[in-house]
Amino acid sequence: MKTLTCIGFILLSMVTFGQRFSFIQFNTNSGLPQSQVSSIVQDEKGYLWIGTYGGLAKFNGAQFSTFGKNNGLLNNRITKLQIINGVLFVGHPQGISIKQKGNSFTSITYADETILENVTGFAFIDSTLYVATNGSGLFQYEESKNKLIAVKSSPQRIRKLLQYKNTIYLATKEGVYNFDKVTFNLSASTKDISFSGITANKDYILATSYNGDLYEFYPKNDELKHLVNHSYMRFRDVLIDHKQQKWVNSRNGILHIKEQDTLSFNEKSGLPINDINVVFEDTENNIWIGTNGKGLIRFTDEVFTFYNEKSGFPSDLIIAMEIDKQNNKWFSTIDQGIFKMAPNGDIEKIEAINSAVWKITYHDDKVFFASNYGLFVYDYKTFKSYFTGNSKLPSNKIRGLHSFNDSTLIISTVEGSVFYTGKNNLITQPPPHIKDLKNVRDFESKGEVLYGAAPNGIFRLEENELSVEHMESGINCIEIDRNGQLWIGTENGLFLKKEKEIDKISLNQDSDLEYINFIQKFDTLMLIGTNNGLYEVGINHLQEYRYGITSGLIDLETNLNSNYIENNRFLWFGTASGLMRMDLNNRQSLKKNALPKIQLSSIIVNNQNVDQAIINLINQKDSSHVLKIKYADKNISFKFDGIYMTNPSALKYSYFLSGFSNNWSIPTKNPTISFTNLPPNDYELIFKVNNGLDKTSKTINIPIKVLPPYYQTWWFYTAVALLIFGIILIIERYRLKRIESRNYQVKLEFQNKLSKLEQQSLNASMNRHFIFNSLNSIQYYINSSDSKSANKYLSNFAKLIRKNLDSSYHEDGMVTLADEIERLNLYLNLEQMRFADRFKFEIEIDNSIETELLKVPAMFLQPFVENSIIHGVLPLKNKEGLIKITITDHLDHIRIEIKDNGVGIKTSKEKKNKNDEEHRSQGMLIAKGRIELLQKISERSIEMIGPTQIKEGDRLINGTVVVFKIMKQYLG
């Protein structure tokens, strides 16, 4: 075993001299809650859970989400994490926390609240939860009390708990115990060894001790085998990775034990800190390291190693490299000149060259250096310099070197090219077609064709004919692949020349800045150095992969023409932060076969986050939950977590919205999708993520239902239909009512016209009867030689006849109140003369009444006055008759009263004969009918009260009265 240890040290010293490995560090600046990482686990969704002494973090490879006491944790100091049956258990000094659905936790404390020991492990056997502590022994959870109860006879200092083949094994200060749920049994072979860690590995258990020992323990026969001893390293625990390689962490770094050799990772080899609490391997086979003060670290594998000033290298800025036949490595730097690294690792500075060298070439057992101050040649004895003063160099500024043949080298300067002849070690003038090769910094040949890359174009030399093809972009480098295609690296991107066509090849669709620094052919691949990392492109363009910081590069910016390939396996190239070496045969270890995973992290609707419970429901396997969105919610955003620990920066997202579009979106790095004004419909959002290696995650399918606005729902359509039907019904009823009203109005108008005709007929009839009687009266006065009375009667009679004739032809049947009063006055005078003063009459009018302005129906009072004369006062025997017409002004109407002192209505009916009955009936009925028609045709009121008998206090009849109330609006 000691022999194995010594061999391990020899290998360590040979391999790790001067080189450093790449580690990616995540600390509080990255979002980690605290820099002391105690435990790391991974859940089934792919998230890493990081326990620190200042809180809990969930990590998707790029971003941290933090949890603390406010989320339900017992406290923020976390000593152990473990996932059992998909449930996350969190250990604290005072107890444990258990993660619930969503992002909440419940906490459980010890029954003895004075216990403050760190939790070091969990086990779940036969529905019983066991919790190990370092200082107070083993506990079990008692559900009825919701407390952790101490298990009797337990060893106190349990450094780690392991559940192996349904048995609990405890790494303790006294040795390894097994616990069968009843008794604790100390393994005899492990007695008195202070164990720090314990891990299962198929048929045996690996155990570590603080003394720097690693053991294999076989529980079946209680056998302990010693594997490794490093007394200067205090081992804490051991991890067995997917390759069955062992990772032992300690306070002094990490020991990586392989089948053939062993590597030590510490601060000298690139590890940020030596004090390591935990090493963890995720499902993508990435190694994660929890440190005691430098946060979380990811090991980028052994593909990339680097040399810089921190590792003892002379400079970070390497611009040229060459390896000669003796396996010496020659380096040119910008700031430290030229130096040589011998095969044993010794570094020697070349004092003979004080200028920056842009190109180093090994040719014909000599090393050539192209500088701004001429050419330097080393023949392994001395350095010789060539410049314009001592040679035929056209310029001291040399840009490129190329082996023309076994003994001849082309030297390209800014003023043209010359030959260096190895036979006589002289610079000679070449043919004109060679001489015109100016400022060429890179050469490539294909058969008999020579290509030269100059900043202003590409030279092509074939059969002693030189041509140049100019390009818009400054040319930095060229390379010919195995198919004979010419690859061109420029300041504005990568180009490929096929025959006479030059096509641009886009390396980064998310950026237009593609500065190409070098191109290196490797089998069927082209390795492209840029200012944004190293790209691997297949010559058929079907494959592309980017190596960046997450792959192990210490800087994304590569240096111009600083590349060199060693033994067709190791690619060397300079960066802005140091020299990189890439193991091309091991590069597939960076290209994990694991599929990326994807989770919905949030939904935002109109700037409001959807409840986390809905997010969790959608993320469940085979979830059919339908996300219902109101039509008023115009803006909807979905944010996803792409989980790919190996290279999260390579992830590209795409989606397909079924029911809205027919094609997948173009893959982008944006994990957020936003939709605006989605029309009402049933949709399904299908989302996926690609890791840049044609590995695509399983899709997340989210059924979405955008609810229609209320005015597009069936009940709204029904309500509108009923409303429209109701409106139509109301309109139809209104229309029919208007038609009915119109017909009724027309009928009334016809009746009114008929009434007018009847009135005219009555007037005519009355005129005939009245004229006959009046003429008899005139004849009487003439026969009596009473010419004065005859003239008076005849004059009044003529006026009355004229008034009657005029009123018969009024279009609306209306006359002024003054005309009607004058007509009544004439009529009463004539009747008074005819009946020899058997009655007298009075007409009284209020002075406030404007009789010339107010209009009344023509001759509507005459029938009632005539009725008072004929049937009221003429039948009187013992007294003189009196007819009194009173017109008074009231607040809203004019009152017309016709009053007589005649025999009354009852006596009159008994005495009148049939002809008089017909005459009275027709005159009175027509007058009443006219009043009723006028009331219906106009909306204005004419009210008739009576005729009624007048009775005195002794109940004797003393005449008749009839009253008319005519509203002023009507009269106006």
mmCIF file of N, CA and C in Angstrom, residues 25 58 90 126 143 146 191 209 261 310 424 452 495 510 525 533 539 580 595 621 642 677 745 802 889 916 932:
data_model
loop_
_atom_site.group_PDB
_atom_site.id
_atom_site.type_symbol
_atom_site.label_atom_id
_atom_site.label_comp_id
_atom_site.label_asym_id
_atom_site.label_seq_id
_atom_site.Cartn_x
_atom_site.Cartn_y
_atom_site.Cartn_z
ATOM 1 N N GLN A 25 -16.759 29.055 -9.964
ATOM 2 C CA GLN A 25 -17.111 29.389 -8.589
ATOM 3 C C GLN A 25 -18.419 30.165 -8.528
ATOM 4 N N LYS A 58 -31.873 26.836 -4.015
ATOM 5 C CA LYS A 58 -32.211 25.946 -5.133
ATOM 6 C C LYS A 58 -31.542 26.506 -6.384
ATOM 7 N N VAL A 90 -34.082 18.573 5.660
ATOM 8 C CA VAL A 90 -33.061 19.572 5.965
ATOM 9 C C VAL A 90 -32.664 19.436 7.433
ATOM 10 N N ASP A 126 -38.958 1.154 7.237
ATOM 11 C CA ASP A 126 -40.237 0.664 7.772
ATOM 12 C C ASP A 126 -41.078 1.803 8.325
ATOM 13 N N GLU A 143 -44.451 10.609 15.525
ATOM 14 C CA GLU A 143 -45.472 11.441 14.886
ATOM 15 C C GLU A 143 -46.498 11.959 15.880
ATOM 16 N N ASN A 146 -44.893 14.782 17.436
ATOM 17 C CA ASN A 146 -44.250 15.669 16.457
ATOM 18 C C ASN A 146 -42.897 16.148 16.972
ATOM 19 N N LYS A 191 -13.080 -1.055 15.039
ATOM 20 C CA LYS A 191 -13.039 -0.524 16.398
ATOM 21 C C LYS A 191 -11.834 0.392 16.604
ATOM 22 N N SER A 209 -11.333 8.412 7.281
ATOM 23 C CA SER A 209 -11.039 8.825 8.657
ATOM 24 C C SER A 209 -10.321 10.159 8.637
ATOM 25 N N ASP A 261 -4.108 6.398 -12.088
ATOM 26 C CA ASP A 261 -3.344 7.450 -11.417
ATOM 27 C C ASP A 261 -4.225 8.193 -10.433
ATOM 28 N N LYS A 310 -0.279 32.958 -12.049
ATOM 29 C CA LYS A 310 -0.550 32.413 -10.733
ATOM 30 C C LYS A 310 0.022 31.005 -10.570
ATOM 31 N N ASN A 424 22.788 27.394 -47.123
ATOM 32 C CA ASN A 424 23.832 28.382 -46.861
ATOM 33 C C ASN A 424 23.417 29.418 -45.812
ATOM 34 N N GLY A 452 -2.223 32.546 -49.164
ATOM 35 C CA GLY A 452 -1.654 33.431 -48.155
ATOM 36 C C GLY A 452 -2.701 34.420 -47.673
ATOM 37 N N PHE A 495 -15.743 32.557 -42.818
ATOM 38 C CA PHE A 495 -16.197 32.356 -44.184
ATOM 39 C C PHE A 495 -15.624 31.039 -44.711
ATOM 40 N N ASP A 510 -27.055 34.806 -31.818
ATOM 41 C CA ASP A 510 -27.490 35.855 -30.896
ATOM 42 C C ASP A 510 -26.595 37.088 -30.925
ATOM 43 N N LEU A 525 -13.100 18.046 -38.030
ATOM 44 C CA LEU A 525 -13.581 19.227 -37.319
ATOM 45 C C LEU A 525 -12.685 20.418 -37.603
ATOM 46 N N GLY A 533 -15.128 32.706 -27.020
ATOM 47 C CA GLY A 533 -14.909 31.305 -26.735
ATOM 48 C C GLY A 533 -14.384 30.524 -27.926
ATOM 49 N N ILE A 539 -16.884 19.902 -40.663
ATOM 50 C CA ILE A 539 -16.623 20.422 -42.012
ATOM 51 C C ILE A 539 -17.857 20.326 -42.896
ATOM 52 N N MET A 580 -4.052 28.013 -22.617
ATOM 53 C CA MET A 580 -4.948 26.885 -22.441
ATOM 54 C C MET A 580 -4.396 25.658 -23.159
ATOM 55 N N LEU A 595 -30.346 14.462 -21.043
ATOM 56 C CA LEU A 595 -31.260 15.432 -21.628
ATOM 57 C C LEU A 595 -31.426 16.619 -20.681
ATOM 58 N N LYS A 621 -46.226 15.500 -13.343
ATOM 59 C CA LYS A 621 -46.234 14.591 -14.488
ATOM 60 C C LYS A 621 -47.673 14.296 -14.903
ATOM 61 N N GLY A 642 -34.761 26.237 -17.640
ATOM 62 C CA GLY A 642 -34.048 25.183 -18.339
ATOM 63 C C GLY A 642 -32.955 24.673 -17.420
ATOM 64 N N ASN A 677 -53.191 39.833 -26.339
ATOM 65 C CA ASN A 677 -54.483 39.841 -27.026
ATOM 66 C C ASN A 677 -54.780 38.523 -27.727
ATOM 67 N N GLN A 745 -108.030 58.355 -34.653
ATOM 68 C CA GLN A 745 -107.956 59.804 -34.870
ATOM 69 C C GLN A 745 -108.671 60.185 -36.165
ATOM 70 N N ARG A 802 -126.391 86.664 -41.355
ATOM 71 C CA ARG A 802 -125.016 86.790 -41.889
ATOM 72 C C ARG A 802 -124.017 86.095 -40.975
ATOM 73 N N ASP A 889 -113.834 84.782 -15.362
ATOM 74 C CA ASP A 889 -112.412 84.345 -15.536
ATOM 75 C C ASP A 889 -111.938 83.669 -14.253
ATOM 76 N N ASP A 916 -141.313 69.381 -30.798
ATOM 77 C CA ASP A 916 -140.338 70.102 -29.975
ATOM 78 C C ASP A 916 -139.312 69.151 -29.390
ATOM 79 N N GLU A 932 -117.759 66.593 -26.989
ATOM 80 C CA GLU A 932 -117.027 65.349 -26.725
ATOM 81 C C GLU A 932 -115.958 65.087 -27.794
#
